[in-house]
Short mmCIF file of C-alpha atoms and ligand atoms in Angstrom, two decimals:
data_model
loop_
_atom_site.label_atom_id
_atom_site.label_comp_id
_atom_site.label_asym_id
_atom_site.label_seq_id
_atom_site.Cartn_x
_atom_site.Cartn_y
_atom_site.Cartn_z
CA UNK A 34 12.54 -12.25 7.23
CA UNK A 35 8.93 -12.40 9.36
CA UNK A 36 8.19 -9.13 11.05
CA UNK A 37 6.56 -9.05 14.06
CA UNK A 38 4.77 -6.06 13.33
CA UNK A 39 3.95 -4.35 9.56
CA UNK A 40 6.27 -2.28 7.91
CA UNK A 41 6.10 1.45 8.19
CA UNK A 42 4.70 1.71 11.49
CA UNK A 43 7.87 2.85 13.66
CA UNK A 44 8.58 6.57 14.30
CA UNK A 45 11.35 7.75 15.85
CA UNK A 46 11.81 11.10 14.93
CA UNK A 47 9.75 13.97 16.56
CA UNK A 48 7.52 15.24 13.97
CA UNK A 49 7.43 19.21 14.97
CA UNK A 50 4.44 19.86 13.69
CA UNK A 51 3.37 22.53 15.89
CA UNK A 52 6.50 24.15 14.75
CA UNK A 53 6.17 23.95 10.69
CA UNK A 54 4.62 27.91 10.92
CA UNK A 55 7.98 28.92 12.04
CA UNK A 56 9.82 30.02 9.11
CA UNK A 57 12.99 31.38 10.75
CA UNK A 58 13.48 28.02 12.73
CA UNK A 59 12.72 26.32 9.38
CA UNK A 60 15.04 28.27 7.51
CA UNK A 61 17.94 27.96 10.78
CA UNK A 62 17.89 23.90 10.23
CA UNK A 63 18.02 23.97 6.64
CA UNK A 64 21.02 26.31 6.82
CA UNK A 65 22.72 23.97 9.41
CA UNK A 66 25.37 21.78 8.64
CA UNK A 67 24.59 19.23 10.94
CA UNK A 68 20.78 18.51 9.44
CA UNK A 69 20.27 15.29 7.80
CA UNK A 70 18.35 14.63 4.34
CA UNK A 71 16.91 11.65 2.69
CA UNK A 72 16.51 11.68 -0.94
CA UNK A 73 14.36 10.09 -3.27
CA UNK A 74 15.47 9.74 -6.64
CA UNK A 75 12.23 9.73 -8.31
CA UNK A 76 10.10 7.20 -6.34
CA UNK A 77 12.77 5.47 -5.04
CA UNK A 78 14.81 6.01 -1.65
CA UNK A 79 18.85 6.90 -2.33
CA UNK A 80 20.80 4.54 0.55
CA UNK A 81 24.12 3.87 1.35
CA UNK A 82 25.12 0.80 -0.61
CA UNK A 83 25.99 -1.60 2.50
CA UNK A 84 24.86 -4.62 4.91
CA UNK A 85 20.70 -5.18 5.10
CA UNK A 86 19.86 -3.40 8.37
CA UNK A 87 22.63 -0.68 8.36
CA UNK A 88 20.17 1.69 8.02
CA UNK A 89 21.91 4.33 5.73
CA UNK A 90 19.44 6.54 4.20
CA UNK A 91 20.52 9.58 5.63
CA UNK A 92 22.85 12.63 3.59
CA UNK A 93 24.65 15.44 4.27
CA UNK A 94 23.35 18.53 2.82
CA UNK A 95 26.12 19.51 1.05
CA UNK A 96 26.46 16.17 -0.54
CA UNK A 97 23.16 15.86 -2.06
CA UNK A 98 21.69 19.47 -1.99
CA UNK A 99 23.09 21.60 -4.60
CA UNK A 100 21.92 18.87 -7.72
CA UNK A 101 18.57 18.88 -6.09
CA UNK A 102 14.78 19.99 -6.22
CA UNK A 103 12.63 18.99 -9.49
CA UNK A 104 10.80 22.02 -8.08
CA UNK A 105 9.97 20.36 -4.77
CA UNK A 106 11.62 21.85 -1.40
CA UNK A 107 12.92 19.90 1.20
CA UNK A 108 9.99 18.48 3.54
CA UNK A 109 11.06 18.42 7.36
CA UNK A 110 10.57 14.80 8.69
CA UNK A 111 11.86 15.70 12.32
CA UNK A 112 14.29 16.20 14.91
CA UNK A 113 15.80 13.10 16.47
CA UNK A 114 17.27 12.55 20.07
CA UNK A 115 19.94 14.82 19.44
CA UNK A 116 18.03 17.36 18.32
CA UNK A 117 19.02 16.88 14.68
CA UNK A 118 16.85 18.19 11.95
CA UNK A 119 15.35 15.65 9.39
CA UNK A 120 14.20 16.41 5.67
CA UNK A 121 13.62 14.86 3.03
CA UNK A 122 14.09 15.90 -1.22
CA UNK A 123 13.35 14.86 -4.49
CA UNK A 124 15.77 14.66 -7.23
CA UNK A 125 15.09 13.50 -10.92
CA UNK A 126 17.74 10.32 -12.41
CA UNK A 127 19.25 12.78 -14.36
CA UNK A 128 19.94 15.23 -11.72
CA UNK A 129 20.85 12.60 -8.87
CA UNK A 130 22.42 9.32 -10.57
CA UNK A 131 23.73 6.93 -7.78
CA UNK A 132 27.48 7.24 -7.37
CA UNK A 133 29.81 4.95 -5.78
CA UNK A 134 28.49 3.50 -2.46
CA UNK A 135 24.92 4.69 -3.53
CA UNK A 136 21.84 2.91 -4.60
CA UNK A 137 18.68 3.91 -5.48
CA UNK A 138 15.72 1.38 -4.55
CA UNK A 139 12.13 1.74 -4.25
CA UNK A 140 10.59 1.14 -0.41
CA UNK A 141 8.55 -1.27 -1.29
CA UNK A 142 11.75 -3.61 -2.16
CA UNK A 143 13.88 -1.99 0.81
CA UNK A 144 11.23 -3.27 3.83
CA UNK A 145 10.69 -6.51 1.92
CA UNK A 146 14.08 -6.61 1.56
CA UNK A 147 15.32 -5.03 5.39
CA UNK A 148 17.51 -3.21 3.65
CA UNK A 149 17.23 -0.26 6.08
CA UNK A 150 16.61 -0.46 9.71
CA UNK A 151 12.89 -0.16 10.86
CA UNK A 152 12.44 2.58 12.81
CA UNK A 153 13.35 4.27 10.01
CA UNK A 154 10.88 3.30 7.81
CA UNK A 155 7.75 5.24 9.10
CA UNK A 156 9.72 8.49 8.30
CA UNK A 157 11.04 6.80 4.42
CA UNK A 158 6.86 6.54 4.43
CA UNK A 159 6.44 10.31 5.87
CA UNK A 160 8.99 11.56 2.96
CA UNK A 161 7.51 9.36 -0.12
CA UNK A 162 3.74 10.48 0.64
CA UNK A 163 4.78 13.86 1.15
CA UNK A 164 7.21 14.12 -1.64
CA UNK A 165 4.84 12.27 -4.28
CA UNK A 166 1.95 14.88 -3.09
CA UNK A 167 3.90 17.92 -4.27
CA UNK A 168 4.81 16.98 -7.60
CA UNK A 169 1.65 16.38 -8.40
CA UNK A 170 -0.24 19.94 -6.68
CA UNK A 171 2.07 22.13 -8.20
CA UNK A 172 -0.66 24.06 -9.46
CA UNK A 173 -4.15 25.28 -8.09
CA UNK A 174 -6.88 22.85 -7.64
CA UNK A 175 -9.59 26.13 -7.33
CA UNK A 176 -7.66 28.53 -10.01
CA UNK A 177 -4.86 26.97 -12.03
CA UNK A 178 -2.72 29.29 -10.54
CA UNK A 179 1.17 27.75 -9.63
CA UNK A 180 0.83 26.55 -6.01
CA UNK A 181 4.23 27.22 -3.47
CA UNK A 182 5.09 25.22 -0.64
CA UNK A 183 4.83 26.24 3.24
CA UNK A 184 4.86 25.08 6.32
CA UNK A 185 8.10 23.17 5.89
CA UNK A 186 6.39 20.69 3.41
CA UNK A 187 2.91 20.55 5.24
CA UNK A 188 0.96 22.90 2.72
CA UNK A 189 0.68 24.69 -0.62
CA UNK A 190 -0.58 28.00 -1.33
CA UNK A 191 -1.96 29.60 -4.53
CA UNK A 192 -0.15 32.28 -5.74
CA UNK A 193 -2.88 33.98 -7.08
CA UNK A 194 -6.28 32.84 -5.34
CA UNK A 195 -4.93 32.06 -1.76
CA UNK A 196 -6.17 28.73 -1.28
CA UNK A 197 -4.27 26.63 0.88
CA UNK A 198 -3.92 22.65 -0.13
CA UNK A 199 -2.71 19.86 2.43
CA UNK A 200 -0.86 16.76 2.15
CA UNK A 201 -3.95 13.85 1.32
CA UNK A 202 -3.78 11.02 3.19
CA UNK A 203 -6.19 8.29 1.95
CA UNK A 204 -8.49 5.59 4.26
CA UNK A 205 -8.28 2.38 3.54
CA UNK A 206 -10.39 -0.35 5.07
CA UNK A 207 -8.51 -4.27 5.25
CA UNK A 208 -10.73 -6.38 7.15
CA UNK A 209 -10.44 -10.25 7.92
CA UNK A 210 -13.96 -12.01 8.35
CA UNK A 211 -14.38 -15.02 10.21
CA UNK A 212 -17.03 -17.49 10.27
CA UNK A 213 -16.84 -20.43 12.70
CA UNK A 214 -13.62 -22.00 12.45
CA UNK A 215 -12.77 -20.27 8.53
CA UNK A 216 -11.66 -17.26 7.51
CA UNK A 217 -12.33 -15.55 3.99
CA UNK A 218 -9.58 -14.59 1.84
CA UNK A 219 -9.41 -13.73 -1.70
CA UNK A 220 -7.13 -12.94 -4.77
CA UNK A 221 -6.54 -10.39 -6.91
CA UNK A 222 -5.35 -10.80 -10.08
CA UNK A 223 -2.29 -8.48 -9.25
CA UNK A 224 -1.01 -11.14 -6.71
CA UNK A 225 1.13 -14.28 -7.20
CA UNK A 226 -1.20 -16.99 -8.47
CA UNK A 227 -0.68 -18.53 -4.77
CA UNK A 228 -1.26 -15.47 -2.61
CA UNK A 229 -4.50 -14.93 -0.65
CA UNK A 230 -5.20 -12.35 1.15
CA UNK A 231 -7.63 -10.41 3.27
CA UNK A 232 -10.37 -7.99 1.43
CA UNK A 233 -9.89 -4.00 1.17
CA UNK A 234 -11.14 -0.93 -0.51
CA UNK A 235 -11.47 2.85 -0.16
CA UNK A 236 -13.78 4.86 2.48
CA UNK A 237 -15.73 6.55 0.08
CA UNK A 238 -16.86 10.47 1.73
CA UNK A 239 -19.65 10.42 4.17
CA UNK A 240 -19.38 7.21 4.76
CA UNK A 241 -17.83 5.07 8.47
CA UNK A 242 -14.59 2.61 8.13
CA UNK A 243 -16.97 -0.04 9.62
CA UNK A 244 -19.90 0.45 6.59
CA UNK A 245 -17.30 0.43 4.49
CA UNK A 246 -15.77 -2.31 5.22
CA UNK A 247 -18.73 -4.22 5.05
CA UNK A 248 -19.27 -2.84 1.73
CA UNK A 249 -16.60 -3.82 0.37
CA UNK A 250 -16.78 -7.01 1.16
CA UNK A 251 -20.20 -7.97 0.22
CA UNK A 252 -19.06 -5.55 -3.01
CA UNK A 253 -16.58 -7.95 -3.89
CA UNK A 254 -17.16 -11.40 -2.30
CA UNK A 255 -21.13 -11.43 -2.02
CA UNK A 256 -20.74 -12.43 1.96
CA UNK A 257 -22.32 -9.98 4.26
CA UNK A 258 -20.48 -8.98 7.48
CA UNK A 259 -21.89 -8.02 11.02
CA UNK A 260 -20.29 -6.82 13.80
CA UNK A 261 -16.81 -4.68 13.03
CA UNK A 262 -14.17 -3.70 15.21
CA UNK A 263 -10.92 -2.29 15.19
CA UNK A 264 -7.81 -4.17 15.12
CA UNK A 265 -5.01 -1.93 13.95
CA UNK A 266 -3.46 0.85 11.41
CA UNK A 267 -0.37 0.90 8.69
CA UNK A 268 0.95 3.72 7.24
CA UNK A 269 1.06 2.31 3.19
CA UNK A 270 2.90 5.16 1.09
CA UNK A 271 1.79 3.46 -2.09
CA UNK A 272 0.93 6.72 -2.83
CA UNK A 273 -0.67 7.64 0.65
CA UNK A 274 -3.12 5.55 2.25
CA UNK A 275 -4.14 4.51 5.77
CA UNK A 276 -4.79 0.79 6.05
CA UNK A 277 -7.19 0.72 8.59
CA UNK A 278 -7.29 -2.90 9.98
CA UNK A 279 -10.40 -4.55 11.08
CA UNK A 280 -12.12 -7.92 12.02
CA UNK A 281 -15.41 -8.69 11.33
CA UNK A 282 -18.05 -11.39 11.66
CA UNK A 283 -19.29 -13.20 8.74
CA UNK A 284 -22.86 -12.93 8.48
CA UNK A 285 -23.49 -15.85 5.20
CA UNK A 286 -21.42 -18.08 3.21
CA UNK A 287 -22.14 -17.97 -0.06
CA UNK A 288 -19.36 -16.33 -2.06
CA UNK A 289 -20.13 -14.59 -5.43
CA UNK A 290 -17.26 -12.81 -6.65
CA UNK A 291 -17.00 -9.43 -8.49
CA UNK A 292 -15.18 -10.18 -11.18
CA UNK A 293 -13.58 -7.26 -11.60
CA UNK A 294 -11.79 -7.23 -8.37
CA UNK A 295 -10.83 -10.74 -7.57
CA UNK A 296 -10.76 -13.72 -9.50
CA UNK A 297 -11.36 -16.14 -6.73
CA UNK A 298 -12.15 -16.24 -2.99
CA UNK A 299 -13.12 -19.10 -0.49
CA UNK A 300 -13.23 -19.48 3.50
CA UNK A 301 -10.51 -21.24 4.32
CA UNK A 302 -9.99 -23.32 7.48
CA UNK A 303 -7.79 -21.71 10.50
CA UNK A 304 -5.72 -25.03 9.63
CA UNK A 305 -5.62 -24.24 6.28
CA UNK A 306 -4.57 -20.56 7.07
CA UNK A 307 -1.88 -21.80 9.66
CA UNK A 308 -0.58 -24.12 6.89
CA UNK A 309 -0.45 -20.68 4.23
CA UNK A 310 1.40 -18.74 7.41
CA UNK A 311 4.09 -21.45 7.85
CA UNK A 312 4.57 -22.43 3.91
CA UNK A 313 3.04 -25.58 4.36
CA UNK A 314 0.14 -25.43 2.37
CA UNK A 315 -0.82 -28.62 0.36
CA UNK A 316 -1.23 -26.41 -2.67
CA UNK A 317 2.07 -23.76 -2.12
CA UNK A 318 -1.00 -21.17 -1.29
CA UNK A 319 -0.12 -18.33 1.04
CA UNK A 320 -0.93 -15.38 2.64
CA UNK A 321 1.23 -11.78 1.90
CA UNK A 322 4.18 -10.89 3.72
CA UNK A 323 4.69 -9.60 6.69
CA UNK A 324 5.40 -6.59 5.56
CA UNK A 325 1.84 -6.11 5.18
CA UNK A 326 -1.09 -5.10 7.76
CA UNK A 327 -2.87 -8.06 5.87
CA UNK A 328 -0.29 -10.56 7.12
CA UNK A 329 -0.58 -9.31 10.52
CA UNK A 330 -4.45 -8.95 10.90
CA UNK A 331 -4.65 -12.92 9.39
CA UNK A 332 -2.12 -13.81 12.26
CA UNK A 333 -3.82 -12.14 14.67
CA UNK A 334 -7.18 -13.50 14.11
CA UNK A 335 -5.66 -16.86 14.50
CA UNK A 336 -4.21 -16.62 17.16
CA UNK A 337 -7.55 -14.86 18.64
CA UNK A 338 -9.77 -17.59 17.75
CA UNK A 339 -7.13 -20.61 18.84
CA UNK A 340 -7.49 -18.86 22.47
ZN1 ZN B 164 -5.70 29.39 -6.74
#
């Protein structure tokens, strides 16, 4: 399956977030019956055992409620068209095992998969970033103190010292360079031995997405990279990052990789990259699904410079 756009990226549900502080209206959708809940089971989404694309990730309270929590309230996603409230929970394995009609699968499988429909998928990546946050702040970054949720899911506050702490969401720069007619790519040695793929790293604090993408490219590759600009952003709930896609102009063409990021990288020839889109690369190389701002970003910088 080829997406036409990157995974994670559709929203349908009205987020409410001006509404979070509202603790009786918070408390008045958890308590109705109609209010809809996704559950991970650990880090991985509970659906409705079924056809790809049926889209079942959704529970009844009363179905899935009373075994929950793993000290983690629900987290409200939304209200959709009907004005149907959205939340997501955690359960442990032992407290959740998948019954009959149920599996549990991580989301990184379920878009590569399309096991679920997409417009559901930007809320599945709402609910895992959100959900893996709060098992992990339980307690007070300032004091120690235990931390308790508020805001529906949107906050934690100390019990003890006051402090508030919100959900982390982390920037991530992915740029594709071009120079002339070629495009650089590299691997990491966590890919397939045949996958190549555009360069990325973390904005470090104080510092632009456009310095740090050229950064991180002359960090890793030894090419240096001029002009910048914006192409595009993904959602990646791998824990909770922001791919922030860019383009950029390579500035020289000497490559002199960092070892300890990539074990190779070369500019390869728009050709060449057409050839690694369509699996018909001499060599079986290719770039990474489409479920994957990098997929998109190489496709898109084709088809800009074949214009
Ligand atoms: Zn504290």
């Amino acid at each position: 399956m080829v997406r036409t756009m990157p995974a994670f990226m559709h929203s349908s549900l009205e987020r409410l977030s001006g509404h979070r502080n509202e603790p009786a209206r918070v408390a008045a959708m958890l308590a109705d019956t109609a209010s809809r809940y996704a559950v991970f089971v650990g880090d991985r989404l509970l659906v409705h055992a079924g056809p790809a694309g049926s889209g079942g990730v959704w529970w009844h309270g009363q179905s899935v409620l009373p075994p929950l929590m793993h000290g983690v309230e629900p987290v409200l996603l939304g209200l959709d068209d009907d004005g149907v409230a959205h939340f997501a929970v955690l359960a442990g394995d032992a407290e959740l095992p998948p019954g009959p009609g149920q599996a549990a699968v991580d989301l990184r499988s379920i878009a590569l998969q399309g096991l679920v429909a997409d417009e559901l998928l930007g809320h599945m990546a709402q609910a895992r970033a959100l959900l893996h946050w709060h098992v992990r702040h339980r307690f007070c970054a300032n004091c120690g103190a235990a931390t308790a949720p508020g805001e529906a899911g949107y906050k934690r506050v100390c019990g003890s010292c006051q402090a508030e702490h919100f959900p982390r969401t982390d920037p991530v720069v992915i740029i594709a360079v071009v120079r002339g007619q070629t495009m650089l790519l590299g691997r990491s040695a966590r890919f397939a031995s045949t996958m190549y793929s555009t360069l990325a790293g973390f904005v470090e604090p104080g510092e632009t997405a456009e310095d740090a993408a050229r950064r991180e490219v002359e960090e890793e590759s030894g090419v240096k990279v001029g002009a910048v600009r914006y192409v595009m952003s993904q959602p990646w709930p791998f824990p909770a990052n922001l791919m922030i896609g860019m383009a950029g102009e390579g500035l020289s063409e000497t490559i002199r990789i960092d070892p300890d990021e990539l074990v190779d990288a070369r500019w390869f020839s728009f050709d060449e990259v057409s050839a690694m889109r369509d699996g018909r690369h001499p060599e079986g190389l290719e770039i990474p699904p489409s479920i994957s701002i990098a997929h998109h970003l190489i496709v898109r910088l084709l088809d800009d410079n074949s214009n």
